[in-house]
Amino acid sequence: MLTRRNWLLRLSVVLNVAVLFYFGSYLTIGNGNSEIVEEVQMSGRNLASIAEASQNGEKETAAYYYQSASGGSVNYPELALLASIQPIAGQPQQQQGSSVQTPVQGTTLRDDGHVMRIKPKAVVAAELLDAVETSAVSGNGGSAAAAPAESWTPEKKDAPTQQQTSTTTTTTTTSATTTAGTSFVAQVAMAMANSGAVQQVRPLRELLGCQDKSNHRRIAQRGDYWVLYNYVPARRWFRCDESITYTTHADFTFLDNLEPLLDRWRGPISVALYTPGNDFVPTLASIRYLRQCGSPLVAEYVTFHMYFGSGHVPKSVPHTDHDIDAPVANCSAPPPWRNASTAYKGQKKLLYPVNVGRNVARESATTHYVLPSDIELYPSPGVIEGFMDLVRRQDPPLRRPKPMVFPLPIFELASHMKLPADKKELVSMLKNGSAITFHKKVCPDCHTVPKFKEWASAKPKPGVSVFHTGKRTGYHLHWEPIFIGTHNDPLYDERLSWEGKMDKMTQGYTLCVLDYEFHILDNAFLTHKPGIKTLKKDPARQVLASKTYSLIKKVILPELKVLYGVKKGCAV
């Protein structure tokens, strides 16, 4: 009788294991997450280091944001529960009482071409962990409680109060035990069955509502211009939520600015080069010179586009990567842009279609955020990291419902001065007169940001933040800001030229009518290539400026009023 009972008991155990195995496999495959179990079983990684953290009586656990190498993003809260199961196949059991460093937000784990980002989210952890009867995770950790955020209003008269933030990394003591004889797959199944209560992590791309863009080479016609998009692409490609692209324009005679710009930007740059007629040859030679003889950052970060008028097509255009890159540049010779006297554009007295270049460069950027600027304007170091942190924090100004852009104050330096490393150095230069606001001696109302005196007198602080929210009205009615924006912002009117001036005014009017808010950034600025500009009389250019003014008033502005409407206080 005893032997018979033993056999029945053994048979019952086998049947239970089989049922649990089937049930667990069904759940994992049915949810499309079979690869998660394989990832955990094969990686040998101990996920028990994800510990509970208690704060204000609420339980917190970790949800995993899983991203494949191809860029696809899926949220797998099941991994938060797998973290409590130990040991994992092939992984030695963690010694009880051992100290394990708790992963903090933004931690990245790489394994076989995959990326797992760990982001803590508040959940009902106790109920989930109780469902896994064979494991228990306990931990003690603490973090500095965040101070209540200061109420922020764009109408605030005084400079914002400096806020200090601190980051505390906590170390928790984790212990876990596994009941002998319990199936690993059964534990996985039980964990996944209860995973619906985990709060979802919202990825940055979802917050921005952006999609990745291709940077493949293509040819297209744009009005009266032919455009070679991504003609010489950068070696590094960026996702839409990964960085900010500095978008700019030039002809080959201005390419000496690219390396100092890159040295401070350290991120993706999209530059559209005007290459009419014979200017195509020295332009391509200049690109080769920069990529082969200059800073390695050029080949890594800069994508070059070419454009030219339909009546000024080059004699020949290389089409393959080999033809574009193969010729070896003579690095011992002077750079090709030094020989500007032979430029086709100057010989034919062609106007520079500045806004065609601006739009081509901006539309080709693969990132959601862009900084459309001029190639002679160098940003302060750390703008990309500081601004992306600002976006992740979602400070109060960023949560406002109105459309917004983020202007950077602009400055000029005396010709003998070095570029300021930060705001502190810049303010010191403003005080001794070696730096001034941009175009102060040419058009002071065009580029001075609202609340500039308060901006300059405010004590510098770490990171990038919104200092003040302004409007393009009143004293700043003709303000031409340069700002970080997105692909959703209005483009520049391509009928306007650099020689005719007022090339950004129509966009400024449109932004005003659409009720854009201008969130002026603190601790971020642009500095023009050293050399202070003074007002010089140019009769020929003045004639073009008069024609441009007439075109705007009689043609462009009436069109904008029909398309966007009219708003009191807005002007070109």
XYZ file of C-alpha atoms in Angstrom:
572
model
C 0.000 0.000 0.000
C 2.844 2.343 0.908
C 4.597 1.617 -2.386
C 1.395 2.303 -4.305
C 0.971 5.659 -2.565
C 4.553 6.618 -3.415
C 3.966 5.868 -7.094
C 0.727 7.870 -7.080
C 2.500 10.775 -5.396
C 5.294 10.699 -7.955
C 2.814 10.518 -10.831
C 0.906 13.480 -9.386
C 4.095 15.542 -9.161
C 5.020 14.736 -12.770
C 1.550 15.662 -14.020
C 1.576 18.936 -12.059
C 4.969 19.897 -13.465
C 3.801 19.099 -17.000
C 0.646 21.200 -16.586
C 2.599 24.117 -15.144
C 5.164 23.876 -17.936
C 2.402 23.957 -20.556
C 0.650 26.818 -18.789
C 3.852 28.878 -18.530
C 4.780 28.271 -22.174
C 1.296 29.279 -23.285
C 1.438 32.542 -21.365
C 4.881 33.554 -22.566
C 4.234 32.716 -26.220
C 0.713 34.113 -26.138
C 1.990 37.442 -24.905
C 4.697 37.564 -27.546
C 7.354 37.484 -24.832
C 8.941 34.074 -25.316
C 12.222 35.755 -26.064
C 12.240 37.274 -22.585
C 12.398 33.859 -20.911
C 15.156 32.798 -23.282
C 17.008 36.058 -22.629
C 16.891 35.504 -18.871
C 17.733 31.799 -19.004
C 20.636 32.163 -21.424
C 22.166 35.413 -20.205
C 23.223 34.081 -16.806
C 22.501 37.537 -15.379
C 21.246 37.805 -11.815
C 18.215 40.063 -11.937
C 17.642 39.822 -8.220
C 19.607 43.046 -7.865
C 16.401 44.925 -8.608
C 15.190 45.587 -5.105
C 12.175 47.203 -3.597
C 12.546 50.776 -2.442
C 10.073 52.167 0.044
C 9.247 55.842 0.265
C 6.294 57.554 1.935
C 4.723 54.196 2.661
C 4.458 53.289 -1.027
C 6.112 50.259 -2.590
C 8.284 50.666 -5.670
C 9.671 48.063 -7.980
C 11.326 48.210 -11.374
C 9.838 47.921 -14.850
C 12.124 47.113 -17.723
C 12.093 48.965 -20.975
C 13.427 46.578 -23.593
C 14.800 47.890 -26.852
C 16.157 45.793 -29.670
C 19.199 46.764 -31.698
C 16.939 47.558 -34.642
C 15.290 50.349 -32.702
C 11.967 48.680 -31.875
C 10.720 49.535 -28.418
C 8.500 47.374 -26.204
C 7.710 47.607 -22.519
C 8.225 44.347 -20.617
C 6.991 44.727 -17.032
C 7.351 40.947 -16.672
C 11.083 41.417 -16.229
C 10.414 43.316 -13.025
C 8.914 40.150 -11.611
C 11.613 37.908 -13.011
C 14.041 40.019 -11.014
C 12.686 38.409 -7.860
C 13.294 34.841 -9.040
C 16.588 33.296 -8.041
C 18.625 31.419 -9.010
C 18.500 31.879 -12.785
C 19.630 28.985 -14.921
C 23.399 28.848 -14.932
C 23.707 31.581 -12.302
C 25.147 30.842 -8.846
C 22.763 31.623 -6.026
C 23.302 35.015 -4.398
C 24.643 34.683 -0.890
C 22.169 35.762 1.713
C 22.923 39.174 3.137
C 25.258 40.200 0.309
C 25.264 43.832 -0.722
C 23.982 44.551 -4.238
C 24.037 47.937 -5.949
C 20.521 48.907 -6.980
C 20.361 49.998 -10.630
C 19.346 53.626 -10.947
C 17.201 55.230 -13.624
C 18.921 55.249 -16.996
C 21.090 52.170 -16.291
C 21.782 50.310 -19.526
C 22.516 46.589 -19.691
C 23.749 45.173 -22.989
C 23.548 41.530 -23.982
C 23.766 40.005 -27.466
C 22.846 43.177 -29.310
C 19.932 44.067 -27.056
C 19.516 46.918 -24.651
C 17.562 46.761 -21.410
C 16.973 50.107 -19.757
C 15.942 50.016 -16.119
C 13.477 52.647 -15.010
C 11.836 52.623 -11.545
C 8.046 53.002 -11.442
C 5.652 53.036 -8.496
C 3.574 49.855 -8.408
C 1.755 47.706 -5.947
C 4.857 45.634 -5.352
C 3.658 43.680 -2.355
C 0.775 42.053 -4.218
C 2.985 41.091 -7.143
C 5.767 39.614 -5.071
C 3.345 37.672 -2.896
C 2.172 35.903 -6.050
C 5.621 34.365 -6.411
C 5.529 32.122 -3.362
C 8.978 30.687 -3.874
C 10.928 33.945 -3.702
C 11.134 37.046 -1.585
C 13.058 40.236 -2.134
C 13.719 42.563 0.757
C 15.755 45.789 0.794
C 16.388 48.944 2.699
C 17.192 52.060 0.811
C 16.665 55.717 1.072
C 16.749 58.718 -1.167
C 16.582 62.375 -0.518
C 13.026 63.557 -0.819
C 12.628 66.032 -3.613
C 11.799 69.524 -2.519
C 8.449 70.853 -3.715
C 8.823 72.492 -7.105
C 8.605 76.249 -7.090
C 5.493 77.568 -8.771
C 6.579 78.902 -12.141
C 4.760 81.531 -14.160
C 5.910 83.228 -17.366
C 4.804 86.599 -16.007
C 7.137 86.339 -13.007
C 8.932 89.660 -12.563
C 11.944 88.518 -10.592
C 14.581 86.092 -11.719
C 13.663 82.507 -10.801
C 14.890 81.308 -7.452
C 17.854 79.035 -7.807
C 16.879 75.462 -7.165
C 19.332 72.940 -5.915
C 18.929 69.309 -6.766
C 20.767 66.369 -5.416
C 21.028 62.850 -6.620
C 21.391 60.099 -4.091
C 22.555 56.662 -5.096
C 21.384 54.035 -2.683
C 22.781 50.626 -1.971
C 20.352 47.985 -0.831
C 20.923 44.646 0.815
C 19.160 41.920 -1.122
C 18.510 38.328 -0.174
C 16.467 35.722 -2.009
C 15.787 32.038 -1.543
C 14.196 29.474 -3.798
C 11.987 26.631 -2.597
C 13.551 23.299 -3.537
C 11.821 21.279 -6.220
C 9.758 24.173 -7.622
C 9.835 24.501 -11.405
C 11.553 27.631 -12.784
C 8.987 27.872 -15.583
C 6.198 27.680 -13.019
C 7.650 30.697 -11.260
C 7.874 32.562 -14.565
C 4.260 31.702 -15.361
C 3.052 32.876 -11.964
C 4.990 36.115 -12.332
C 3.633 36.837 -15.804
C 0.099 36.009 -14.764
C 0.213 38.866 -12.291
C 2.210 41.345 -14.409
C -0.813 43.327 -15.551
C -0.675 45.455 -12.405
C 2.745 46.903 -13.315
C 2.579 50.559 -14.311
C 3.835 51.113 -17.852
C 7.007 53.115 -18.538
C 6.451 55.919 -21.037
C 9.432 56.125 -23.415
C 10.807 59.520 -24.431
C 9.864 58.928 -28.073
C 6.256 58.390 -27.006
C 6.365 61.588 -24.961
C 7.688 63.471 -27.997
C 5.465 61.655 -30.492
C 8.380 61.268 -32.898
C 9.377 58.696 -35.497
C 12.860 57.745 -36.673
C 13.897 59.056 -40.091
C 16.121 57.596 -42.769
C 19.282 59.347 -43.935
C 19.544 57.626 -47.313
C 20.868 59.590 -50.280
C 18.265 60.954 -52.691
C 17.789 63.623 -55.361
C 14.732 65.880 -55.481
C 13.604 69.130 -57.030
C 12.597 71.948 -54.698
C 11.011 74.821 -56.573
C 13.708 76.156 -58.886
C 16.453 74.199 -57.098
C 17.872 70.705 -57.317
C 18.755 69.164 -53.956
C 21.099 66.248 -53.255
C 19.846 65.173 -49.837
C 22.303 63.338 -47.553
C 24.893 63.483 -50.316
C 27.714 62.812 -47.845
C 26.073 61.273 -44.761
C 27.626 61.125 -41.319
C 28.877 57.746 -40.169
C 26.684 57.905 -37.102
C 22.891 57.863 -37.338
C 20.670 59.207 -34.545
C 17.210 58.148 -33.410
C 14.537 60.822 -33.118
C 14.691 60.909 -29.305
C 18.450 60.616 -28.960
C 19.868 64.124 -29.430
C 19.439 67.564 -31.021
C 20.577 68.280 -34.574
C 22.327 71.568 -35.310
C 20.987 72.486 -38.767
C 22.792 75.118 -40.787
C 23.697 76.359 -44.272
C 26.722 77.775 -46.084
C 28.797 77.759 -49.234
C 32.260 76.215 -49.286
C 33.975 79.490 -48.308
C 32.465 79.244 -44.798
C 33.494 75.659 -44.038
C 36.379 76.806 -41.832
C 33.716 77.280 -39.129
C 32.746 73.620 -39.020
C 35.488 72.285 -36.744
C 35.185 74.956 -34.002
C 31.418 74.492 -34.156
C 31.756 70.724 -33.745
C 34.256 71.084 -30.929
C 31.575 72.759 -28.807
C 28.461 70.985 -30.120
C 29.638 67.340 -30.087
C 26.470 66.102 -31.735
C 24.709 65.671 -35.096
C 24.993 68.497 -37.636
C 23.018 68.814 -40.866
C 24.515 71.376 -43.267
C 23.109 72.394 -46.660
C 25.759 73.766 -49.035
C 24.953 76.040 -51.965
C 26.945 74.648 -54.912
C 25.958 76.355 -58.186
C 27.926 75.529 -61.337
C 31.654 75.103 -60.831
C 31.367 75.652 -57.049
C 30.395 71.996 -56.752
C 34.003 70.863 -57.314
C 35.729 72.939 -54.566
C 32.804 72.184 -52.241
C 33.269 68.422 -52.585
C 37.047 68.863 -52.254
C 36.482 70.835 -49.035
C 34.290 68.051 -47.627
C 36.965 65.454 -48.400
C 39.601 67.679 -46.806
C 37.552 68.059 -43.622
C 36.756 64.351 -43.356
C 40.257 63.085 -44.164
C 42.541 65.796 -42.764
C 40.507 67.468 -40.037
C 38.826 66.382 -36.844
C 37.359 62.847 -36.839
C 34.184 64.431 -35.462
C 33.391 65.714 -38.968
C 32.993 62.249 -40.481
C 31.178 60.983 -37.396
C 28.588 63.744 -36.914
C 28.196 65.917 -40.038
C 25.827 65.177 -42.923
C 26.287 67.326 -46.046
C 23.528 68.214 -48.517
C 24.078 70.044 -51.823
C 21.683 72.349 -53.657
C 21.885 74.538 -56.772
C 19.571 76.365 -59.167
C 18.168 74.628 -62.233
C 20.066 77.084 -64.439
C 23.381 76.395 -62.690
C 23.712 72.610 -62.668
C 27.320 71.354 -62.246
C 28.999 69.725 -65.238
C 29.196 66.389 -63.428
C 28.010 64.928 -60.126
C 29.576 61.748 -58.640
C 26.930 59.194 -57.697
C 28.619 56.325 -55.850
C 30.279 56.251 -52.443
C 33.562 55.340 -54.125
C 33.461 58.323 -56.487
C 32.508 60.678 -53.657
C 35.016 59.481 -51.041
C 37.785 57.759 -52.992
C 40.035 60.678 -54.027
C 42.613 61.221 -51.294
C 42.874 64.798 -50.068
C 46.269 66.491 -49.955
C 46.447 67.292 -46.252
C 49.710 69.224 -46.629
C 48.085 71.735 -48.992
C 45.944 74.696 -47.840
C 42.226 73.880 -47.496
C 40.179 74.491 -50.670
C 37.973 77.136 -49.018
C 40.950 79.499 -48.845
C 40.643 80.122 -52.597
C 37.316 81.964 -52.407
C 38.146 84.447 -55.187
C 37.367 81.867 -57.861
C 33.860 81.106 -56.550
C 31.278 80.649 -59.309
C 28.608 82.322 -57.157
C 30.615 85.542 -56.961
C 31.542 85.545 -60.636
C 27.906 85.167 -61.691
C 26.708 87.599 -58.984
C 24.134 85.116 -57.723
C 22.055 85.861 -54.651
C 22.457 83.445 -51.766
C 19.169 81.507 -51.244
C 19.644 81.311 -47.487
C 16.195 79.969 -46.599
C 16.375 77.113 -49.098
C 19.489 75.955 -47.272
C 17.873 76.428 -43.856
C 14.851 74.337 -44.799
C 16.832 71.581 -46.536
C 19.117 71.153 -43.529
C 16.253 71.186 -41.024
C 13.971 68.799 -42.880
C 16.836 66.310 -43.267
C 17.603 66.102 -39.540
C 16.768 62.691 -38.065
C 16.177 63.962 -34.509
C 12.930 65.430 -33.184
C 14.624 68.522 -31.765
C 16.606 70.810 -34.064
C 18.612 74.011 -33.654
C 18.407 75.935 -36.963
C 21.296 78.374 -36.815
C 24.115 79.972 -38.794
C 27.438 78.206 -39.222
C 29.361 81.106 -37.615
C 27.376 80.816 -34.365
C 29.017 78.441 -31.889
C 26.916 77.013 -29.018
C 28.081 76.849 -25.427
C 29.341 73.382 -24.417
C 26.844 70.925 -22.956
C 23.682 72.251 -24.616
C 22.589 68.833 -25.905
C 22.912 67.030 -22.573
C 21.418 69.899 -20.587
C 18.436 70.380 -22.878
C 17.615 66.672 -23.142
C 17.683 66.484 -19.330
C 15.263 69.428 -19.287
C 12.931 67.535 -21.619
C 13.074 64.409 -19.467
C 12.344 66.401 -16.306
C 9.315 68.039 -17.919
C 9.671 71.240 -15.913
C 6.441 73.291 -15.599
C 7.064 75.466 -18.704
C 7.311 72.337 -20.860
C 3.935 71.099 -19.653
C 2.086 74.156 -20.917
C -0.388 73.480 -23.761
C 0.741 76.210 -26.170
C 3.327 75.629 -28.920
C 6.831 76.524 -27.797
C 10.422 77.047 -28.870
C 13.584 77.576 -26.812
C 15.680 80.631 -27.813
C 19.363 80.944 -26.941
C 20.845 84.408 -26.259
C 23.460 85.381 -28.872
C 26.678 87.348 -28.390
C 29.625 88.810 -30.293
C 33.242 88.833 -29.131
C 36.201 91.057 -29.807
C 38.438 89.557 -32.486
C 41.258 88.668 -30.064
C 39.044 86.882 -27.518
C 38.634 83.156 -26.959
C 35.185 81.613 -26.822
C 33.724 81.568 -23.289
C 33.530 78.115 -21.731
C 30.372 78.860 -19.736
C 27.972 81.590 -18.660
C 30.259 82.736 -15.850
C 33.053 83.544 -18.302
C 30.594 85.163 -20.701
C 29.185 87.487 -18.025
C 32.725 88.501 -17.074
C 33.415 89.373 -20.719
C 30.179 91.368 -20.929
C 31.275 93.415 -17.924
C 34.711 94.259 -19.348
C 33.323 95.040 -22.807
C 35.033 92.239 -24.732
C 31.598 90.721 -25.448
C 28.326 92.385 -26.500
C 24.868 91.208 -27.485
C 24.559 90.083 -31.088
C 24.191 92.894 -33.667
C 24.178 95.510 -30.906
C 25.813 97.973 -33.321
C 23.708 96.915 -36.312
C 20.179 96.067 -35.116
C 19.964 95.896 -31.299
C 16.225 95.133 -31.260
C 16.586 92.155 -33.596
C 18.422 89.711 -31.329
C 18.301 90.839 -27.682
C 16.167 88.382 -25.721
C 13.455 89.545 -23.296
C 14.692 90.003 -19.711
C 18.293 90.041 -20.901
C 19.578 92.185 -18.013
C 18.046 89.775 -15.515
C 19.476 86.831 -17.474
C 22.983 88.305 -17.353
C 22.788 89.180 -13.651
C 21.332 85.836 -12.532
C 23.870 83.592 -10.834
C 24.934 80.694 -13.089
C 23.764 77.262 -12.001
C 24.354 73.738 -13.288
C 22.334 72.327 -16.140
C 19.966 73.968 -18.600
C 16.635 75.415 -17.518
C 13.971 77.864 -18.680
C 14.814 81.334 -17.381
C 11.852 83.302 -18.712
C 8.958 82.914 -21.128
C 8.620 85.792 -23.565
C 6.589 86.788 -26.604
C 7.469 88.404 -29.916
C 5.446 91.515 -29.123
C 5.939 95.001 -27.695
C 9.593 96.019 -27.514
C 10.503 92.681 -29.118
C 8.111 93.106 -32.040
C 10.914 92.561 -34.594
C 12.863 89.959 -32.639
C 14.669 87.339 -34.770
C 15.353 84.562 -32.252
C 17.467 81.514 -32.937
C 15.969 78.638 -31.030
C 15.737 74.930 -30.399
C 12.501 73.743 -31.954
C 11.017 70.761 -33.747
C 10.019 69.701 -37.248
C 6.512 70.975 -36.488
C 7.569 74.634 -36.461
C 6.913 76.849 -39.520
C 9.609 76.814 -42.193
C 11.413 79.832 -43.651
C 10.118 81.593 -46.769
C 12.364 80.497 -49.637
C 11.652 83.590 -51.737
C 13.912 85.624 -49.446
C 17.686 85.929 -49.867
C 20.526 86.769 -47.498
C 21.405 89.912 -49.463
C 17.829 91.224 -49.187
C 17.825 90.928 -45.362
C 14.693 90.257 -43.240
C 15.001 86.571 -44.137
C 13.661 85.315 -40.763
C 11.043 88.009 -40.137
C 8.159 86.232 -41.857
C 8.693 83.110 -39.770
C 8.708 85.294 -36.650
C 5.341 86.760 -37.641
C 3.877 83.289 -38.125
C 5.130 82.140 -34.720
C 3.509 85.193 -33.124
C 0.142 84.624 -34.806
C 0.209 80.961 -33.760
C 0.730 82.149 -30.150
C 4.102 80.466 -29.669
C 5.784 80.782 -26.295
C 9.513 81.559 -26.306
C 11.104 79.731 -23.370
C 14.464 81.477 -23.061
C 17.140 79.077 -21.864
C 19.493 79.782 -18.998
C 23.086 78.553 -19.045
C 22.909 78.027 -22.822
C 23.953 80.585 -25.435
C 25.453 81.142 -28.890
C 28.662 83.037 -29.622
C 29.500 84.432 -33.047
C 32.905 83.818 -34.563
C 35.158 86.436 -32.893
C 34.939 89.864 -34.463
C 32.361 92.564 -33.642
C 30.214 93.716 -36.550
C 29.629 97.386 -37.274
C 27.081 99.033 -39.533
C 28.521 99.591 -43.008
C 26.808 101.292 -45.901
C 26.243 99.032 -48.890
C 24.150 100.808 -51.562
C 23.690 97.686 -53.681
C 22.444 95.657 -50.754
C 20.191 98.488 -49.642
C 18.445 98.367 -53.020
C 17.862 94.629 -52.559
C 16.599 95.218 -49.024
C 14.036 97.717 -50.335
C 12.814 95.189 -52.892
C 12.571 92.521 -50.206
C 10.558 94.835 -47.950
C 8.146 95.515 -50.799
C 7.832 91.777 -51.555
C 7.026 91.023 -47.927
C 4.473 93.807 -47.510
C 2.681 93.365 -50.835
C 2.873 89.604 -51.389
C 4.103 87.457 -48.506
C 2.350 89.156 -45.567
C -1.108 89.130 -47.229
C -0.604 85.416 -47.922
C 0.319 84.739 -44.292
C -2.745 86.635 -43.065
C -4.977 84.441 -45.205
C -3.245 81.204 -44.185
C -2.660 81.850 -40.466
C -4.945 84.748 -39.601
C -4.249 88.012 -37.810
C -3.332 88.589 -34.176
C -3.073 91.928 -32.426
C 0.505 92.862 -31.595
C 2.124 90.693 -34.298
C 4.201 92.234 -37.086
C 6.881 91.231 -39.573
